[in-house]
Short mmCIF file of C-alpha atoms in Angstrom, two decimals:
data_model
loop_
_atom_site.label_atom_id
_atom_site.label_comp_id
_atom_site.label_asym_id
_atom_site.label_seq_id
_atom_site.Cartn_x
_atom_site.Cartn_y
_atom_site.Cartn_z
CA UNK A 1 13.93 5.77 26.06
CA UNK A 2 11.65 8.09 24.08
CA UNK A 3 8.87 5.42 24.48
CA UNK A 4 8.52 5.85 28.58
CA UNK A 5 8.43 9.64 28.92
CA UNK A 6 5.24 10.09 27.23
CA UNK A 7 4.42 7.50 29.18
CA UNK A 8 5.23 8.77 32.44
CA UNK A 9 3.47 12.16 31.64
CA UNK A 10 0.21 10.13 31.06
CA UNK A 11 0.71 8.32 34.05
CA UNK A 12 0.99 11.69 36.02
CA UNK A 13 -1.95 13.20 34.05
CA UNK A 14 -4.12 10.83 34.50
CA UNK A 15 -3.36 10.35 38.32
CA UNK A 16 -3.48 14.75 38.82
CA UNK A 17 -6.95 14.26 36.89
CA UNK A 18 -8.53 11.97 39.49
CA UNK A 19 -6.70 14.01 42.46
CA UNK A 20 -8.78 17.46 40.98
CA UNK A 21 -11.71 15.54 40.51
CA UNK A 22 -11.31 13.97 43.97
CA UNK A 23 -10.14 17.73 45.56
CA UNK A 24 -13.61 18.77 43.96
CA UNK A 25 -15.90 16.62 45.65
CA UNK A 26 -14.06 16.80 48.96
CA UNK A 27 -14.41 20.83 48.89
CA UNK A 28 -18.31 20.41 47.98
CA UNK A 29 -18.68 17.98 51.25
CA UNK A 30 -16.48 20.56 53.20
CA UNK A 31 -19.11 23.47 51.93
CA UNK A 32 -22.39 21.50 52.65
CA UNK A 33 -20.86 20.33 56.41
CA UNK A 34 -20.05 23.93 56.87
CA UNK A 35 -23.19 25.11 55.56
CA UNK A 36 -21.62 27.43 53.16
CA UNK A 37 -23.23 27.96 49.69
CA UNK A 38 -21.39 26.42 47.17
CA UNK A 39 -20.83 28.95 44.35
CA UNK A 40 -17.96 27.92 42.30
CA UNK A 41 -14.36 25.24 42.91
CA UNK A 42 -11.37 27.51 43.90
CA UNK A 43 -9.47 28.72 41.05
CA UNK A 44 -6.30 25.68 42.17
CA UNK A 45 -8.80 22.68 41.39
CA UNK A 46 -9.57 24.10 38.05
CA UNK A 47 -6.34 24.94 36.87
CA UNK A 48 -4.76 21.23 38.37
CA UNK A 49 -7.81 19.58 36.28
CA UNK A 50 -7.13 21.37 32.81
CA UNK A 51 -3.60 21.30 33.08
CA UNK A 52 -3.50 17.39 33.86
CA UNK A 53 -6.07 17.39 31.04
CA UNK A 54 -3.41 18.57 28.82
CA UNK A 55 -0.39 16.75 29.81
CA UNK A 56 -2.90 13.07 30.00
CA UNK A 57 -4.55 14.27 26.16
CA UNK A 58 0.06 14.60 25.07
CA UNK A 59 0.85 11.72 26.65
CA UNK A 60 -1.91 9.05 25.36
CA UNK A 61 -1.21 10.87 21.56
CA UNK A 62 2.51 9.75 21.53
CA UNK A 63 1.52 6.13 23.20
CA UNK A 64 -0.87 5.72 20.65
CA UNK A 65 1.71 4.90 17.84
CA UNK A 66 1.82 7.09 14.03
CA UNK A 67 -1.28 8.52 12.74
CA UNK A 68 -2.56 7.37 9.47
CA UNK A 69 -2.52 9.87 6.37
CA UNK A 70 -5.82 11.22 6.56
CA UNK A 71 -5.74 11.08 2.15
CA UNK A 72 -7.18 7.76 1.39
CA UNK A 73 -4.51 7.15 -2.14
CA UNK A 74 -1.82 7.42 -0.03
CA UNK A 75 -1.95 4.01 1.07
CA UNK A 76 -2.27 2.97 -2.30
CA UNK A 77 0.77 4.59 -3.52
CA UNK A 78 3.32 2.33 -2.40
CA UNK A 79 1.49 -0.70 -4.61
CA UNK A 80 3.12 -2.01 -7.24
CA UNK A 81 1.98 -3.07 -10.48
CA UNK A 82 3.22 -6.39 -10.23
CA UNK A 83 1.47 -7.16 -7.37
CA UNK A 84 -1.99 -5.87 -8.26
CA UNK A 85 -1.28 -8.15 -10.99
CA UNK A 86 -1.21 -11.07 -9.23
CA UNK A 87 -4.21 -13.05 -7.89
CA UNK A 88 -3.16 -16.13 -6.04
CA UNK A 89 -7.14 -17.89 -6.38
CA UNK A 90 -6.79 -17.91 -9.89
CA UNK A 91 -3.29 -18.88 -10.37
CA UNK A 92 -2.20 -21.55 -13.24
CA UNK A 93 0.29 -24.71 -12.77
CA UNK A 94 0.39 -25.36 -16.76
CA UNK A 95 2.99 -22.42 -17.21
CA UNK A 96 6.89 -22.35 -18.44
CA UNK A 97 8.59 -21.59 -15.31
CA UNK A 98 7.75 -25.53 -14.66
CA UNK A 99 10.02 -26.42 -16.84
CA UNK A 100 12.80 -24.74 -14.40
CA UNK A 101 12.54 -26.91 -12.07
CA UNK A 102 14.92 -29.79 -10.92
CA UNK A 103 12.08 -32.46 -11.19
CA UNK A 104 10.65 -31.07 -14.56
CA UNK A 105 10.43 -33.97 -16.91
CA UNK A 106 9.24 -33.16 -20.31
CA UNK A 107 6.45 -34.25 -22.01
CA UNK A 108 6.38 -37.27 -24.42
CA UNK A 109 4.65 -36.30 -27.48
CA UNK A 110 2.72 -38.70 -28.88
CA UNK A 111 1.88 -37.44 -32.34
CA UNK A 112 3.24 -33.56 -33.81
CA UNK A 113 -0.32 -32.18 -33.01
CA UNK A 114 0.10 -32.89 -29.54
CA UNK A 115 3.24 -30.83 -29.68
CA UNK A 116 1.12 -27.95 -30.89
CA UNK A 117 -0.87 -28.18 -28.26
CA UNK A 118 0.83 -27.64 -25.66
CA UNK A 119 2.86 -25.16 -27.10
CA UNK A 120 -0.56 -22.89 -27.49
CA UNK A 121 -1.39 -23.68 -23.69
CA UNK B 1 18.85 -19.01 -15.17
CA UNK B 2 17.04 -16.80 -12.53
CA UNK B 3 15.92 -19.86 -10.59
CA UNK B 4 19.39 -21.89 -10.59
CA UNK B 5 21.11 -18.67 -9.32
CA UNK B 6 18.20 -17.47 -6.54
CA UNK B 7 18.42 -20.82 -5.68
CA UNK B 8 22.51 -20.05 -5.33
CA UNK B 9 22.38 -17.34 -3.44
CA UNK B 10 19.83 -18.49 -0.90
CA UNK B 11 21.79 -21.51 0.06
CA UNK B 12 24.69 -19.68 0.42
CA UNK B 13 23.02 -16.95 1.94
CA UNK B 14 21.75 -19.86 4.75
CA UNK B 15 25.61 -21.15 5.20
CA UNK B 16 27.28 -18.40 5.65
CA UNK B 17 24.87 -15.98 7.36
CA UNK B 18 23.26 -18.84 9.12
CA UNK B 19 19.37 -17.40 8.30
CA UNK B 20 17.22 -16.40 11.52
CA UNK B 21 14.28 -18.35 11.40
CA UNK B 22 12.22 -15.56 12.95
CA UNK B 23 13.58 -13.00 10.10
CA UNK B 24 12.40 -15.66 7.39
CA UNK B 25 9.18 -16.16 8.96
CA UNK B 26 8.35 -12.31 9.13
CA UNK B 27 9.27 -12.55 5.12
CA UNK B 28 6.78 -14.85 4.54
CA UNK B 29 4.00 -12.93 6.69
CA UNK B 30 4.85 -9.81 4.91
CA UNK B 31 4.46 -11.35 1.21
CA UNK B 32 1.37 -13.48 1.97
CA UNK B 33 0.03 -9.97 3.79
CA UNK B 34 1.05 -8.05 0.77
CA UNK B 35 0.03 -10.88 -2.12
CA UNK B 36 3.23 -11.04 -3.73
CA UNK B 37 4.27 -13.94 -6.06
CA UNK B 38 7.51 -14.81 -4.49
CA UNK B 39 7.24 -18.95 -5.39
CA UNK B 40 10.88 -19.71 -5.94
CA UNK B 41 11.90 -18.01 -2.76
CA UNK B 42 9.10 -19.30 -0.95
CA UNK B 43 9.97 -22.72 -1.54
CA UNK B 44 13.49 -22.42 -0.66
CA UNK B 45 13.24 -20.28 2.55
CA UNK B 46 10.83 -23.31 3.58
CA UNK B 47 13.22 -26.13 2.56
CA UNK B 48 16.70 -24.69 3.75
CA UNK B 49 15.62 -23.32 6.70
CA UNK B 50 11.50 -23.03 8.34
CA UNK B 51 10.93 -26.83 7.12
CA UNK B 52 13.46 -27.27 10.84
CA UNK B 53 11.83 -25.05 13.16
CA UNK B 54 7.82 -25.72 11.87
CA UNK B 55 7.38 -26.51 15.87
CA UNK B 56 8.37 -23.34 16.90
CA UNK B 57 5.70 -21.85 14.54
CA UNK B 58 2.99 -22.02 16.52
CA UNK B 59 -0.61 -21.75 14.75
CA UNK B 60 0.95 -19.59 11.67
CA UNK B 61 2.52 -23.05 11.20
CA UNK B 62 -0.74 -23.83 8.93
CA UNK B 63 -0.27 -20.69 6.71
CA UNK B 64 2.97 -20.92 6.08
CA UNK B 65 2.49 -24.41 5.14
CA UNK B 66 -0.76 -23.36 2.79
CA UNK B 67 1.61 -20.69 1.47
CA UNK B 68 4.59 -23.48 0.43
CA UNK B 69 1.66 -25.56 -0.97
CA UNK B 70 0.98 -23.25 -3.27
CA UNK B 71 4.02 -21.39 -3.89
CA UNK B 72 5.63 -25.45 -4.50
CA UNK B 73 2.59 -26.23 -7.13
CA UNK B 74 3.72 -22.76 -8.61
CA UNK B 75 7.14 -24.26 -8.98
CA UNK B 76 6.19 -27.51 -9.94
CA UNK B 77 8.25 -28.66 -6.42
CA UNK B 78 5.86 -31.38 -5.62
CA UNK B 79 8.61 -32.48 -3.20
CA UNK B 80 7.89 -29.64 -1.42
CA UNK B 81 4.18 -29.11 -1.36
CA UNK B 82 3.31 -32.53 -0.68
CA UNK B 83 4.89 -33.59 2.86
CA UNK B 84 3.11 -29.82 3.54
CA UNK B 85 -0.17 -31.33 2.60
CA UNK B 86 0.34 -34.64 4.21
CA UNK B 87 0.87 -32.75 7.49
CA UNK B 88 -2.44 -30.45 6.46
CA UNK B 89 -4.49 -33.01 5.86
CA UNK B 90 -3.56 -34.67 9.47
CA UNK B 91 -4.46 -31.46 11.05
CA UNK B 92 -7.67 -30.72 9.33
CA UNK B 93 -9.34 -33.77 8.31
CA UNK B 94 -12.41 -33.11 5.72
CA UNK B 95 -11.49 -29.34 5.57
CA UNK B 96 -12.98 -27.52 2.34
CA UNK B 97 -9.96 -25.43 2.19
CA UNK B 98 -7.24 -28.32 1.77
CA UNK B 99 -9.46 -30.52 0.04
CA UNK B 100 -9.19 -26.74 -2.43
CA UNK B 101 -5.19 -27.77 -2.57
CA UNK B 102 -5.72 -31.35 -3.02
CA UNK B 103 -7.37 -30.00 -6.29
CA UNK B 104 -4.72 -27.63 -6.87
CA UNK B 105 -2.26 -30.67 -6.88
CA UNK B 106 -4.21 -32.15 -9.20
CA UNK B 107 -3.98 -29.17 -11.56
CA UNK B 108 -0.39 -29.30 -10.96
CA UNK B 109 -0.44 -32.64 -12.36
CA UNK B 110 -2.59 -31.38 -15.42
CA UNK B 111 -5.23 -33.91 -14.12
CA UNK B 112 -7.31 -31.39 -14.70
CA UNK B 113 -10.80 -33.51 -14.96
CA UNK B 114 -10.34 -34.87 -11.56
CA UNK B 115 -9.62 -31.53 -10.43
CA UNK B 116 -12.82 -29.75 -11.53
CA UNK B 117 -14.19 -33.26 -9.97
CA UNK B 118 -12.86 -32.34 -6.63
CA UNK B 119 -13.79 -28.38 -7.00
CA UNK B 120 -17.67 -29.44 -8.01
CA UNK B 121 -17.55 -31.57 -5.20
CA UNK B 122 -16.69 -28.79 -2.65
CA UNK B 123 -19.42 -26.74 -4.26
CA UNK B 124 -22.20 -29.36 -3.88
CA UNK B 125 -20.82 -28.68 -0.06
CA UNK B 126 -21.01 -25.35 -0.01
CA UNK B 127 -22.85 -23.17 -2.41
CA UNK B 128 -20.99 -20.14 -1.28
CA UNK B 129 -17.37 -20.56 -1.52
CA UNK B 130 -16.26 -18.20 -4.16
CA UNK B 131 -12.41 -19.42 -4.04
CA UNK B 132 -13.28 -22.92 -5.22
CA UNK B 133 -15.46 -21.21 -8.00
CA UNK B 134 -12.74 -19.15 -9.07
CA UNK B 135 -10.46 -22.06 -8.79
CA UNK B 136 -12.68 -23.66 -11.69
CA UNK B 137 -12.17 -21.17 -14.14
CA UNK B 138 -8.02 -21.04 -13.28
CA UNK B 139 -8.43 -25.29 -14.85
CA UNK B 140 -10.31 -23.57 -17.89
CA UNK B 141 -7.61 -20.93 -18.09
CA UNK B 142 -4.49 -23.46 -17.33
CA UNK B 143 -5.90 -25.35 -19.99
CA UNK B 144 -5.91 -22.75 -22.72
CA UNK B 145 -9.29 -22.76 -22.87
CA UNK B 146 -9.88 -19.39 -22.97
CA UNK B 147 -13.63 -18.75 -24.00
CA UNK B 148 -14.73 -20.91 -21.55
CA UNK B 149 -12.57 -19.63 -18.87
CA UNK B 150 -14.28 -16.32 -19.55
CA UNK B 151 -18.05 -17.91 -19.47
CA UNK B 152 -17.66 -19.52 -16.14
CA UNK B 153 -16.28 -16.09 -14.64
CA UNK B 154 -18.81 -14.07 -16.12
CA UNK B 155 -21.41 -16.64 -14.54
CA UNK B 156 -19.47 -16.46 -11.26
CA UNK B 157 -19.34 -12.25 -11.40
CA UNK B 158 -23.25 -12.51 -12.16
CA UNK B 159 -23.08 -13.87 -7.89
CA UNK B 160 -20.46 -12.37 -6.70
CA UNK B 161 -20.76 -8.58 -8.20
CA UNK B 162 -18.15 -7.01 -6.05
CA UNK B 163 -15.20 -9.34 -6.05
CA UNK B 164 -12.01 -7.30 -7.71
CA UNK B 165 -9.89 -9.77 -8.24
CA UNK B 166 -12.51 -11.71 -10.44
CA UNK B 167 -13.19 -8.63 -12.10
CA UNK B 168 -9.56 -7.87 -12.78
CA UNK B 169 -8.42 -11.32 -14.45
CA UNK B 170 -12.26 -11.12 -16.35
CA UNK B 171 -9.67 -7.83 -17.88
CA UNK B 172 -6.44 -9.89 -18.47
CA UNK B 173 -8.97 -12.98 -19.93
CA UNK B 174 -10.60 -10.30 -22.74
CA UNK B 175 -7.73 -8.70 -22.85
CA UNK B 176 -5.39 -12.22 -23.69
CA UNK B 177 -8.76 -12.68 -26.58
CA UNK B 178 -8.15 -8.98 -27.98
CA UNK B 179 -11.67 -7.89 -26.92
CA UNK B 180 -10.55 -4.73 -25.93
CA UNK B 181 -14.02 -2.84 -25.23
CA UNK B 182 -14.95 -5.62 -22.48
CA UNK B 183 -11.85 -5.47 -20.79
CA UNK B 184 -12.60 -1.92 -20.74
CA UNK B 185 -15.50 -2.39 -19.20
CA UNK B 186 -14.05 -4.75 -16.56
CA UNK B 187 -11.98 -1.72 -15.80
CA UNK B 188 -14.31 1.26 -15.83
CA UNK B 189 -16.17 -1.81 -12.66
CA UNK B 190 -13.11 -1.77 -10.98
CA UNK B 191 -12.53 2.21 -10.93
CA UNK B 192 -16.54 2.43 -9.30
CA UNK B 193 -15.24 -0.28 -6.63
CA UNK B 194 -12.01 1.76 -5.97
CA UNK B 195 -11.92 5.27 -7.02
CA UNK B 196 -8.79 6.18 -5.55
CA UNK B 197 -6.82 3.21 -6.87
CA UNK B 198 -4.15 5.06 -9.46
CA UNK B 199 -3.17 2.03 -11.22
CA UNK B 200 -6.41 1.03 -12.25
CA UNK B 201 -6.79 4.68 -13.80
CA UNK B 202 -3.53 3.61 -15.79
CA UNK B 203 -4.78 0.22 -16.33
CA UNK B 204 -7.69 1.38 -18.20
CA UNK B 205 -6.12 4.25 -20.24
CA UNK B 206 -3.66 1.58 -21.28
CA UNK B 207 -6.36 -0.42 -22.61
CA UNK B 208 -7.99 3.03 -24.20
CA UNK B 209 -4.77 4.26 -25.97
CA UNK B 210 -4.57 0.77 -27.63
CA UNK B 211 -8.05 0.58 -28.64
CA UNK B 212 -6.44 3.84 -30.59
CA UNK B 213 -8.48 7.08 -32.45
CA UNK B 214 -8.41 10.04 -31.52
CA UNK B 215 -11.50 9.79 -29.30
CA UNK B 216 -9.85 6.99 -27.14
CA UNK B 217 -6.77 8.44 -27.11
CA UNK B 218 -8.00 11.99 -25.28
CA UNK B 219 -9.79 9.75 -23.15
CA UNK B 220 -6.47 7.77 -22.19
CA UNK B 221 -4.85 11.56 -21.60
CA UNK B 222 -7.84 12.63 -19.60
CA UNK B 223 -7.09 8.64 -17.06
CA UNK B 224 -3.54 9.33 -17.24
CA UNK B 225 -3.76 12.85 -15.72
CA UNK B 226 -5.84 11.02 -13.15
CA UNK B 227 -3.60 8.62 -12.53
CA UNK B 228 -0.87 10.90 -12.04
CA UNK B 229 -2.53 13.07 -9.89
CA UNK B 230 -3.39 10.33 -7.18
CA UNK B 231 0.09 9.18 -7.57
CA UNK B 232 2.54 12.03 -9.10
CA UNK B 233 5.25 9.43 -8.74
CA UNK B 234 3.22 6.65 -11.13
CA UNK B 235 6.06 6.47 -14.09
CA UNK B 236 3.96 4.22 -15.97
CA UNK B 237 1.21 7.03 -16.18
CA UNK B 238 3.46 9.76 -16.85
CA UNK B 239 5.00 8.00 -19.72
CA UNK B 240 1.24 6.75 -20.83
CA UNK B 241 0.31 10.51 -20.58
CA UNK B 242 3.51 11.51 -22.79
CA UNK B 243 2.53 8.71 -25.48
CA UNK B 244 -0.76 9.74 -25.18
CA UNK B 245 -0.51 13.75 -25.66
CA UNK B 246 1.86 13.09 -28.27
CA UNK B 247 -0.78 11.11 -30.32
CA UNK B 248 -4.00 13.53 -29.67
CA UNK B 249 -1.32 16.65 -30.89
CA UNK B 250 -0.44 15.10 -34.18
CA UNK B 251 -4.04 13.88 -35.31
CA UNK B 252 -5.03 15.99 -37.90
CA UNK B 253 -8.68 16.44 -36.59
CA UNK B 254 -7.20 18.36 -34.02
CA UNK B 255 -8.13 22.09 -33.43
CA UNK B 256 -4.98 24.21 -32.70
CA UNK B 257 -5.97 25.62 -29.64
CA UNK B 258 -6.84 22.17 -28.75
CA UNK B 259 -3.32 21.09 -29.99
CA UNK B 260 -1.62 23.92 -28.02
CA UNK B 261 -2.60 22.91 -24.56
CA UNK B 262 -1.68 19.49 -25.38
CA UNK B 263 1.91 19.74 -26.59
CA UNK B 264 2.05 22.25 -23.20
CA UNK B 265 0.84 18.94 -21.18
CA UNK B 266 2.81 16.79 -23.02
CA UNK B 267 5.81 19.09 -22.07
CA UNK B 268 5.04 18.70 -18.50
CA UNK B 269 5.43 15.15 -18.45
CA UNK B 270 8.61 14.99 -20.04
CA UNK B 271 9.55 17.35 -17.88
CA UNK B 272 8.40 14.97 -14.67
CA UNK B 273 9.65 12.31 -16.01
CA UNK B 274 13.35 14.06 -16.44
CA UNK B 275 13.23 14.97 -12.82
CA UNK B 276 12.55 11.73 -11.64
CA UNK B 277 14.79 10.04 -13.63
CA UNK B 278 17.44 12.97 -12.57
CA UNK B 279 16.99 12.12 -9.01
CA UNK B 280 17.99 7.93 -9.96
CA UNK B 281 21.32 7.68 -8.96
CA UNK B 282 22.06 4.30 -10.39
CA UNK B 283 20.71 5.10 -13.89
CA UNK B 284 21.93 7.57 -16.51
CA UNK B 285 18.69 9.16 -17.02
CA UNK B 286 20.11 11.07 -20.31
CA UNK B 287 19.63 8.29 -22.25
CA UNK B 288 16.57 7.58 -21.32
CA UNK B 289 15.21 11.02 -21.78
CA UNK B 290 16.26 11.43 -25.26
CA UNK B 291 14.73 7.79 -26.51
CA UNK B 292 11.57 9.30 -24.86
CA UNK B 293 12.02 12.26 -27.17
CA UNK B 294 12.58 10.57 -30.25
CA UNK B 295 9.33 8.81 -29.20
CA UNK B 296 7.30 11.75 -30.04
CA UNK B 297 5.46 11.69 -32.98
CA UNK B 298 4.78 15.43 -33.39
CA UNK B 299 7.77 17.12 -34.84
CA UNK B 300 9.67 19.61 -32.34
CA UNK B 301 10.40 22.29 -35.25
#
């Protein structure tokens, strides 16, 4: 529900705008068929078109979602460690959590050295 | 242990709650869009429950396949990853990218010749992919081969200049070797790429307080204080910065003025730390306080 009344008001803004900006140009062709000089828009125009300024410029800032923190860390701050850390292009198969998995079957040593070996990897 | 019980949980999590398969697919868009090394549960969230609705996936169906790949290589599940590449390899016949995990199975397999095979194939192809490239000096590192690991991603860094996530495992290589000035140095790159990156700050005053010395060790303070600034609620660099005052107070090169304002600083930490371990509800924070204390090495006469 708190979604559609900012919403509406935008709606209404933007519609009020284009009615003052319509009223406008209707008054200037009503001055120059009336040869009148035009010297300035009645004081009802102007105050429809800032006021419907307003209420559009409040109603598109609460469609347009959460602003972002204008700091640039404070993005960063919810990182963890862990996951800096971690870089899945370089990542390595050869590693002990294998050895946790149901189809792990160990290796067959030939000789001790080989042993050593892959304990070092 | 870990795995068995995850493993537990999961399937009885599926039974009884009876798993939404758009809840499990967010998951995985979340930890792929986040880079998070979540193998185990990756693998079984894909066999108990997404493997059954892959039609409904749509196009993510692909990345969420590449994603099991991996995350089933990871595991050593080459149950799991291969039917994934099978159905891959239908889709994108003569793709660089899956021929990358055909060579990533290979790894798995500790074929590791025919895998830098495959990856200098794909290179011959394109000059510029960088993932293959990096790919070849994860075989070098998967091997144990540590040196050369390092030479091919120093050769690779002297291309691509501004990739971070070379530069940062160029850090954990030199750092796994005990060359503690290059890792450093790896560092200090990565602080110029993101200056407003706290746990790189900590990162490299780690590094600094275990080269040790005086010098290194006010120079560890000085990151730390950084680090903590751009993130008061970095633990890691509030305890580095405790460690770290504590050591620059008790050399004996230091002047006392000098030694005053640090044992002030080093006060402050302890004292951030106690609040935030104060504000834990789940962990006695007493205990921890004190072994902090006792960590000290200036005496508290």
């Amino acid at each position: 529900m708190a979604v559609i009344w900012p919403k509406l008001i935008f709606i209404f803004g933007i519609l009020s705008l284009f009615h003052a900006g319509y009223s406008a140009a209707q008054h200037r062709t009503y001055m120059r068929v009336t040869e009148q000089e035009f010297i300035s828009l009645p004081t009802d125009i102007v105050v429809q078109g800032l006021l419907s300024l307003v209420l559009t410029m409040y109603g598109i800032l609460h469609i347009a979602g959460d602003f972002k923190e204008i700091r640039a860390n404070v993005q960063l701050q919810n990182k963890s460690w862990e996951n800096v850390g971690n870089r899945p292009m370089f990542y390595t198969f050869a590693h002990r959590g294998r050895a946790l998995s149901p189809n792990y079957v160990a290796p067959q040593s030939k000789n001790s050295l080989d042993g050593m070996e892959s304990i070092a990897s | 242990m870990y795995y068995l019980s995850s493993r537990r949980q999961i399937e009885a999590k599926m039974a009884t709650l009876d798993l939404d398969w758009e809840e499990v697919r967010d998951t995985l868009r979340t930890w792929r869009e986040d880079n998070t090394r979540h193998s185990e549960e990756v693998v079984d969230m894909w066999y108990y429950c997404l493997r059954h609705y892959k039609h409904k996936l749509g196009d993510e169906r692909w990345m969420v396949e590449e994603q099991v790949v991996i995350a089933g290589l990871d595991c050593n599940r080459l149950d799991v990853a291969e039917p994934c590449l099978v159905s891959l390899n239908e889709q994108f016949p003569g793709s660089l990218r899956i021929r990358k995990l055909k060579g990533m199975r290979l790894e798995a397999l500790e074929r590791f010749d025919e895998a830098m095979d495959v990856y200098d194939g794909i290179i011959r192809q394109d000059e510029t992919n960088s993932s293959v490239r990096k790919r070849k000096v994860a075989v070098l590192k998967g091997q144990g081969r540590y040196a050369d690991a390092i030479k091919e991603l120093t050769e690779y860094l002297k291309k691509f200049m501004s990739d971070t996530e070379g530069w940062q495992e160029l850090c954990d290589l030199y750092l796994k070797e005990g060359d503690y000035s290059k890792a450093a140095f790896c560092m200090e790159e990565l602080i110029l790429s993101n200056p407003h990156y706290h746990l790189f700050y900590t990162k490299y005053a780690e590094i600094k307080y275990t080269q040790g010395g005086l010098e290194n060790y006010e120079l560890a303070r000085s990151y730390f204080c950084q680090a903590a600034k751009l993130n008061p609620g970095n633990l890691r660099a509030l305890y580095g910065l405790y460690l770290s005052c504590s050591q620059v107070a008790s050399s004996p090169k230091c002047t006392t003025q000098k030694k005053k304002e640090t044992l002030r600083l080093e006060a402050w930490a302890l004292k951030e730390i106690t609040e935030k371990y104060s504000k834990c509800r789940d962990v006695d924070g007493s205990k921890i306080v004190e072994t902090f204390r006792s960590l000290s090495v200036t005496d508290k006469a």
